[in-house]
Coordinates of C-alpha atoms in Angstrom, one line a residue:
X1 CA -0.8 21.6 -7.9
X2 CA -2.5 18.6 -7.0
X3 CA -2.7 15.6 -8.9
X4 CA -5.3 12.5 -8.6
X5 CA -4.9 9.3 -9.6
X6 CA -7.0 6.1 -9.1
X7 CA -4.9 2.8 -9.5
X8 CA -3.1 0.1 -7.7
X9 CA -0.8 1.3 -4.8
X10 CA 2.6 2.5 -5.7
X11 CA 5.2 0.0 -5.4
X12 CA 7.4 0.1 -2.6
X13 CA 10.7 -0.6 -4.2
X14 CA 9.9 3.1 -5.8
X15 CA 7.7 4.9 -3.5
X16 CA 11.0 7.6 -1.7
X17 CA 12.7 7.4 -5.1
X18 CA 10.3 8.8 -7.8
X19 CA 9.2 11.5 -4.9
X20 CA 12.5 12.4 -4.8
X21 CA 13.4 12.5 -8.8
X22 CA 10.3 14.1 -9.8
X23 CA 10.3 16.5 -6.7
X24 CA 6.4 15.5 -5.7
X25 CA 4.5 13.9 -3.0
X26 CA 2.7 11.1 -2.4
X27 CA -0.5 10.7 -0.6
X28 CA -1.9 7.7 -0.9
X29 CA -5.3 6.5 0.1
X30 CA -7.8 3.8 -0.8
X31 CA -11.7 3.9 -1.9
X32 CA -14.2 3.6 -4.5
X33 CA -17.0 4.9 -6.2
X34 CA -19.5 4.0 -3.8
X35 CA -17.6 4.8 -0.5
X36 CA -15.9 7.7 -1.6
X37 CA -11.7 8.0 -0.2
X38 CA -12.0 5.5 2.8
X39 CA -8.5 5.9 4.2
X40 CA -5.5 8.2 3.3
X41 CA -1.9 9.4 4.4
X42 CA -2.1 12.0 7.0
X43 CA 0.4 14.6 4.8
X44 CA 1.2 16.1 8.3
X45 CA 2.8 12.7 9.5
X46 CA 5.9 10.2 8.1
X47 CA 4.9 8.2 5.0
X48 CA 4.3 4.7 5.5
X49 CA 5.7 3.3 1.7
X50 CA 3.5 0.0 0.6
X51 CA 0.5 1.9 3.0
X52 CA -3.1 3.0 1.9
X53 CA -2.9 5.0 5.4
X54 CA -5.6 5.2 8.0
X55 CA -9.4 5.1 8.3
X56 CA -10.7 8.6 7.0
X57 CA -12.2 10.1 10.3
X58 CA -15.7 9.6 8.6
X59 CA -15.6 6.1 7.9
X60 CA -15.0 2.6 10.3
X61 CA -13.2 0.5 8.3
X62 CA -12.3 -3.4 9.4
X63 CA -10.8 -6.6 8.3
X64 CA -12.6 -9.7 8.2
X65 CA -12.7 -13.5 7.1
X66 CA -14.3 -13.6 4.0
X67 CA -17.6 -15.7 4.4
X68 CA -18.2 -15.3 8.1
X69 CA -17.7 -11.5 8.7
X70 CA -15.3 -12.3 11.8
X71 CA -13.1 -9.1 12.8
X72 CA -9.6 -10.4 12.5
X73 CA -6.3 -9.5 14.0
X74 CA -3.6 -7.1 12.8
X75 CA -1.5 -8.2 10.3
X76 CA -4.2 -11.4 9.1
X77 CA -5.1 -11.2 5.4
X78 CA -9.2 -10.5 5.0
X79 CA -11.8 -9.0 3.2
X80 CA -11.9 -5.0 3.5
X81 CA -15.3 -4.1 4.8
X82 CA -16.8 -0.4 5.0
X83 CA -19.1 1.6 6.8
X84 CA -19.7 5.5 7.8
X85 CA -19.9 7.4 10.8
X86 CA -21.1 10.3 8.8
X87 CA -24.7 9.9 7.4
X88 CA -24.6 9.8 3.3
X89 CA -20.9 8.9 2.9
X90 CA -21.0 5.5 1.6
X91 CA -24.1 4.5 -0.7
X92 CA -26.5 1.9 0.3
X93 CA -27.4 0.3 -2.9
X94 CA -27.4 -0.4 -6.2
X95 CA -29.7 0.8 -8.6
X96 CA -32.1 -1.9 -9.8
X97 CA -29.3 -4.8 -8.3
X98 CA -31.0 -6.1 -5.3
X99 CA -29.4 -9.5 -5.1
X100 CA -25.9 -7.7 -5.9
X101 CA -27.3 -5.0 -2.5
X102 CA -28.0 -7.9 -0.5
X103 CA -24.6 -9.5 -1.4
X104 CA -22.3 -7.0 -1.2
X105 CA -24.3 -4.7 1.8
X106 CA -24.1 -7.5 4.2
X107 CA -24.7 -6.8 7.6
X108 CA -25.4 -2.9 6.3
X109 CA -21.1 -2.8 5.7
X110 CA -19.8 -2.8 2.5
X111 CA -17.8 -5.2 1.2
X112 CA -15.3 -4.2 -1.0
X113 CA -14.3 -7.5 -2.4
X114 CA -10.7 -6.9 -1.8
X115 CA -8.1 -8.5 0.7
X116 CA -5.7 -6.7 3.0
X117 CA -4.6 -6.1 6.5
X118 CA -4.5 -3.8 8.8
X119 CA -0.9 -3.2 11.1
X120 CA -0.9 -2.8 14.6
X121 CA -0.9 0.7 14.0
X122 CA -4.5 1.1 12.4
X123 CA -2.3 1.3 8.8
X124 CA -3.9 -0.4 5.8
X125 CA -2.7 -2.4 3.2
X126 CA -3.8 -4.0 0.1
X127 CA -3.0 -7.5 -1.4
X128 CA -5.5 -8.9 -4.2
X129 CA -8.7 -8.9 -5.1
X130 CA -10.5 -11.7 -2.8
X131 CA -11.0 -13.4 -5.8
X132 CA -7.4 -13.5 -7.5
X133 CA -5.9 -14.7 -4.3
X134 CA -4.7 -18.3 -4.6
X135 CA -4.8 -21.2 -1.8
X136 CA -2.6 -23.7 -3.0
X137 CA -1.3 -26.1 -0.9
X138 CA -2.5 -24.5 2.7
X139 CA -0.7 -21.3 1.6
X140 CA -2.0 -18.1 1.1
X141 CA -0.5 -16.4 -2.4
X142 CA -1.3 -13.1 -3.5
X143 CA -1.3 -12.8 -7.5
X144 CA -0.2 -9.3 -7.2
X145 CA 2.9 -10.3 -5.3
X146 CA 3.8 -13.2 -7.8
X147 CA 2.9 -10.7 -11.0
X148 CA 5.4 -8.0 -9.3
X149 CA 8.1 -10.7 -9.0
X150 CA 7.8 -12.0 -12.5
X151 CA 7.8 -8.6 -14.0
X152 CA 11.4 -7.9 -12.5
X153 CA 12.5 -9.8 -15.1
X154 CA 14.3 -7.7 -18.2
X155 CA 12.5 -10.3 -20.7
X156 CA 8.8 -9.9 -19.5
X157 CA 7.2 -7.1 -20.6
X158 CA 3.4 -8.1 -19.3
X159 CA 2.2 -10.9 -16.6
X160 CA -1.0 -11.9 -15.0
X161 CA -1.0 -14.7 -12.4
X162 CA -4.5 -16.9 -11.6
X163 CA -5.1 -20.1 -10.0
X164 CA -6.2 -22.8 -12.2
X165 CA -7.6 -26.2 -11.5
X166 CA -5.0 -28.8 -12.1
X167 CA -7.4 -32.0 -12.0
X168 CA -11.0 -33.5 -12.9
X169 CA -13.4 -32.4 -11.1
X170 CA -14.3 -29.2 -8.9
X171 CA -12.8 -30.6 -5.8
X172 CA -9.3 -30.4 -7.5
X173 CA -6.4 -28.3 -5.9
X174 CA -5.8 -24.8 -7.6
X175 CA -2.4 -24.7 -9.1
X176 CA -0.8 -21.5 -10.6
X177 CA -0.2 -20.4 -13.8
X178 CA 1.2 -16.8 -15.3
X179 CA 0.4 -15.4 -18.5
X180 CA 3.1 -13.0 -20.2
X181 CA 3.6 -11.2 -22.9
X182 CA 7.4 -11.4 -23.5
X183 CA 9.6 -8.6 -24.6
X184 CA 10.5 -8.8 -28.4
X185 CA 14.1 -9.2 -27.2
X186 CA 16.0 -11.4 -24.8
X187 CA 12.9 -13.3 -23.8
X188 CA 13.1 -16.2 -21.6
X189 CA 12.3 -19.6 -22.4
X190 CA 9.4 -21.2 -19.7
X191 CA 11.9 -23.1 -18.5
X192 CA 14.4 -20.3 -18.4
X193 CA 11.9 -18.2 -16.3
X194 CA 10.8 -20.9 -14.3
X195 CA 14.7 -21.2 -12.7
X196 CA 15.0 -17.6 -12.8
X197 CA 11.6 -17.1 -10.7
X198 CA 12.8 -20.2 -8.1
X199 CA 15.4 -17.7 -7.4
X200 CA 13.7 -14.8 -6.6
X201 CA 10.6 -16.3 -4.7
X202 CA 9.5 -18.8 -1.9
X203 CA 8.8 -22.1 -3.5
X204 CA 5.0 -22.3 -3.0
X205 CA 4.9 -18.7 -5.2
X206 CA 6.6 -20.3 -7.9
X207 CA 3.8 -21.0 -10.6
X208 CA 3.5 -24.5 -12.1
X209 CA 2.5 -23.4 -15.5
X210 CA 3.6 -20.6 -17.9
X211 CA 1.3 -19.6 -21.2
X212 CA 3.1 -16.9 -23.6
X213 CA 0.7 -14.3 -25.3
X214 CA 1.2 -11.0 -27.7
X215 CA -2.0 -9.8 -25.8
X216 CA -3.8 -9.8 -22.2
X217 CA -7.3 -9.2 -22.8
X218 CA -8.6 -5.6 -20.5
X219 CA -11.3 -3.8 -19.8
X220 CA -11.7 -0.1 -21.2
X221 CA -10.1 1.2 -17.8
X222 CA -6.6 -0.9 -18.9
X223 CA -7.2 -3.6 -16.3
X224 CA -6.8 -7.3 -17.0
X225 CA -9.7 -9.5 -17.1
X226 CA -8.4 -12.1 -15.1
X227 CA -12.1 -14.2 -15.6
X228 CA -11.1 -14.5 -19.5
X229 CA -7.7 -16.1 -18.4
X230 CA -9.4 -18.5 -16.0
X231 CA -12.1 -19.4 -18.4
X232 CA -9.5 -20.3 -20.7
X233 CA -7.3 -22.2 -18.0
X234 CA -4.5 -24.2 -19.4
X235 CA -4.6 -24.3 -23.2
X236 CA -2.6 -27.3 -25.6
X237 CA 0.3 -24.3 -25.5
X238 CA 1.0 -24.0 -21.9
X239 CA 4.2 -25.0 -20.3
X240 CA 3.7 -27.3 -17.7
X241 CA 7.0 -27.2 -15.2
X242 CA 5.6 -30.7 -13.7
X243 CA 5.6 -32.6 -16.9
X244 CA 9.3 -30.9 -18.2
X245 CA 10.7 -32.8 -14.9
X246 CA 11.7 -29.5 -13.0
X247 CA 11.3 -29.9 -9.4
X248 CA 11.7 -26.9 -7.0
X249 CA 13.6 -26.9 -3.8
X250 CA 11.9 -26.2 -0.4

């Protein structure tokens, strides 16, 4: 029998383990409705765990710096852009969306909208959605790597990590915040997790501020809609680590 199912990439702590406990294989591969499955695990080769494989023969697809289009190097965070070497593979437009066509059919490529990298060895990878990745302080910070962090934690039962503004005024520097939903037992205090989370990740990942929820709004499909969160941004009951006096070590 084979299974299909369409969600984020297995985590890598777990990939070997559940294949071995539940006696099944993984074959992992990325795409989406309008290219169709871009790149896949070859079955016939080693599993690369945390991998969306390689380009499907049919397809080119590149890494590039979001806003100029520039091909980047292996291993450099960019925007996943696809095209086909097979006529009809990967649609051309939306229906009745010209401005969306023209935005996202730049340069007659797709672009997906999300961020990865692509090893040395033509493997793909994915990290965030272009927009949910964070620059804060001339680093580069996946929410998807923060979220996976937090949710290690025996207290959280839910997280979603954005970047908020932390000042007046549109040119001020994006700081981050998580929202959890907490377990009904043993949850931590924000100050609690906070310590715990200094522990566990580089300093820069840490976030700044903490808001506690009983509910993460979604979409139909189960996925959080990370705009709502940003348009709420810090509310009167978020926990601000800077103004509790906690500093974090470098």
């Amino acid at each position: 029998k084979v299974h299909t199912v369409f969600a984020a990439p297995a985590p890598k702590d777990i990939y070997f383990e559940f294949q071995e406990r539940f006696g099944v294989k993984f074959i992992e591969g990325y795409g989406l409705t309008e290219t169709g499955m871009a790149t896949y695990m070859d079955p016939t080769r080693p599993p690369v765990a945390g991998s969306m494989g390689k380009a499907n023969p049919g397809y080119e697809v590149t890494v590039v710096e979001p806003g100029t289009d520039r091909p980047l190097p292996p291993d450099t965070p960019g925007e996943i852009v696809v095209d086909m070497k097979i006529p009809n593979i990967v649609m051309r437009a939306y229906y009745g969306m010209p401005e969306k066509t023209a935005e996202d059919f730049r340069n007659l490529k797709l672009h997906t909208g999300d961020l990865g990298r692509m090893d040395k060895d033509g493997y793909f990878y994915f990290m965030d959605r272009v927009k949910d990745y964070i620059r804060r302080r001339g680093e580069n910070v996946s929410s998807m790597e923060v979220e996976r962090q937090i949710m290690d934690h025996p207290g959280i039962k839910e997280a979603s990590v954005i970047g908020v503004k932390a000042g007046e005024g549109a040119s001020s520097e994006d700081e981050i915040m998580v929202v959890c939903i907490p377990e009904d037992t043993d949850a931590p205090t924000p100050e609690e997790l906070t310590h715990w989370m200094a522990e566990k990740m580089p300093y820069f990942m840490v976030p700044r501020y903490i808001r506690y929820v009983t509910e993460l709004p979604k979409t139909p499909t189960e996925r959080v809609q990370k705009v709502k969160l940003r348009d709420e941004g810090i509310t009167s009951d978020t926990f601000d680590r800077d103004a509790a006096g906690i500093t974090i070590k470098r």
